[in-house]
């Protein structure tokens, strides 16, 4: 029997999953977790603006699943950098590999949502 595996250890990872579940994708996400636990995710590729996986599910041949995310425009990055440069704590946490829990509000002030949004 497959062991239970946590698919998110960070606050922002959990928020991503909550956002995806809010789109009515709970059943698909649960099936994806089950496939991952069973080793049926053949390949996972993360690129700028796109996450793609090949899955060997119930179909006769493996299939591709992808999630597209909007890339930030240069003007958006400039707004974020300007704000972060005035907040040493945010910069220090990001440089140490930690995403501050309230950083999503920094992005929102720049007109950017870092969590998935249903189209």
Coordinates of C-alpha atoms in Angstrom, one line a residue, residues 2-119:
X2 CA 1.3 3.5 -0.8
X3 CA 2.2 5.7 2.1
X4 CA 0.7 9.0 2.6
X5 CA 2.9 11.7 1.2
X6 CA 2.7 15.4 2.0
X7 CA 2.6 17.4 -1.3
X8 CA 3.3 20.7 0.3
X9 CA 5.6 21.6 3.2
X10 CA 5.6 25.4 2.8
X11 CA 2.9 27.9 3.5
X12 CA 3.0 29.1 -0.1
X13 CA 2.8 25.5 -1.5
X14 CA -0.3 24.9 0.7
X15 CA -1.8 28.2 -0.6
X16 CA -1.2 27.1 -4.2
X17 CA -3.0 23.8 -3.6
X18 CA -5.8 25.6 -1.8
X19 CA -6.2 27.9 -4.8
X20 CA -6.2 25.0 -7.2
X21 CA -8.8 23.2 -5.1
X22 CA -11.0 26.3 -5.1
X23 CA -11.3 26.0 -8.9
X24 CA -13.3 22.8 -8.4
X25 CA -10.2 20.7 -9.2
X26 CA -10.3 18.7 -5.9
X27 CA -11.0 15.4 -7.6
X28 CA -8.3 15.9 -10.2
X29 CA -5.8 17.0 -7.6
X30 CA -6.5 13.9 -5.5
X31 CA -6.1 11.7 -8.5
X32 CA -2.8 13.4 -9.2
X33 CA -1.6 12.8 -5.7
X34 CA -2.6 9.2 -6.0
X35 CA -0.7 8.8 -9.3
X36 CA 2.3 10.5 -7.7
X37 CA 2.3 8.2 -4.7
X38 CA 2.1 5.2 -7.1
X39 CA 5.0 6.4 -9.2
X40 CA 2.9 7.1 -12.3
X41 CA 4.3 10.6 -12.9
X42 CA 6.9 9.7 -15.5
X43 CA 8.4 13.2 -16.0
X44 CA 7.9 16.6 -14.4
X45 CA 9.3 19.7 -16.0
X46 CA 9.1 23.2 -14.6
X47 CA 9.9 26.1 -17.0
X48 CA 9.2 29.8 -17.0
X49 CA 5.4 30.1 -17.2
X50 CA 4.6 26.4 -17.5
X51 CA 4.6 23.2 -15.5
X52 CA 4.3 19.9 -17.5
X53 CA 4.1 16.3 -16.4
X54 CA 3.7 13.0 -18.3
X55 CA 1.5 10.7 -16.5
X56 CA 0.8 7.0 -16.9
X57 CA -2.7 6.8 -15.6
X58 CA -5.7 4.8 -16.7
X59 CA -5.3 5.6 -20.4
X60 CA -3.6 3.1 -22.7
X61 CA -0.7 5.5 -23.3
X62 CA 0.9 8.2 -21.1
X63 CA -0.5 11.6 -21.4
X64 CA 0.6 15.2 -20.8
X65 CA -0.8 17.5 -18.1
X66 CA 0.2 21.1 -18.0
X67 CA -0.4 24.2 -15.9
X68 CA 0.4 27.6 -17.4
X69 CA 1.2 30.5 -15.2
X70 CA 1.5 34.1 -16.2
X71 CA 5.1 35.4 -16.3
X72 CA 5.7 38.8 -14.8
X73 CA 6.3 41.7 -17.1
X74 CA 9.4 43.9 -16.6
X75 CA 7.3 46.7 -15.2
X76 CA 5.9 44.3 -12.6
X77 CA 9.4 43.1 -11.6
X78 CA 10.6 46.7 -11.3
X79 CA 7.7 47.5 -8.9
X80 CA 8.5 44.5 -6.8
X81 CA 12.2 45.2 -6.7
X82 CA 11.6 48.8 -5.8
X83 CA 9.4 47.7 -2.8
X84 CA 11.7 44.9 -1.7
X85 CA 14.7 47.1 -1.8
X86 CA 13.1 49.3 0.9
X87 CA 12.4 46.2 3.1
X88 CA 15.7 44.6 4.1
X89 CA 13.9 41.8 6.0
X90 CA 12.1 40.6 2.9
X91 CA 15.3 40.6 0.9
X92 CA 17.3 38.8 3.6
X93 CA 14.6 36.1 3.8
X94 CA 14.4 35.6 0.1
X95 CA 18.2 35.4 -0.3
X96 CA 18.2 32.7 2.5
X97 CA 15.7 30.7 0.5
X98 CA 12.7 31.5 2.7
X99 CA 9.5 33.1 1.3
X100 CA 8.1 35.5 3.9
X101 CA 4.5 34.7 4.7
X102 CA 3.2 38.2 4.0
X103 CA 5.0 38.7 0.8
X104 CA 1.9 38.0 -1.3
X105 CA 0.7 41.4 -0.2
X106 CA 3.8 43.0 -1.5
X107 CA 3.1 41.5 -4.9
X108 CA -0.6 42.4 -4.7
X109 CA 0.4 46.1 -4.1
X110 CA 2.3 45.8 -7.4
X111 CA -0.9 44.4 -9.0
X112 CA 0.4 40.9 -9.1
X113 CA -1.1 37.8 -7.6
X114 CA 1.5 35.0 -7.0
X115 CA -1.2 32.4 -6.4
X116 CA -3.0 30.7 -9.3
X117 CA -6.2 32.3 -10.4
X118 CA -9.1 30.7 -12.3
X119 CA -9.6 32.2 -15.8

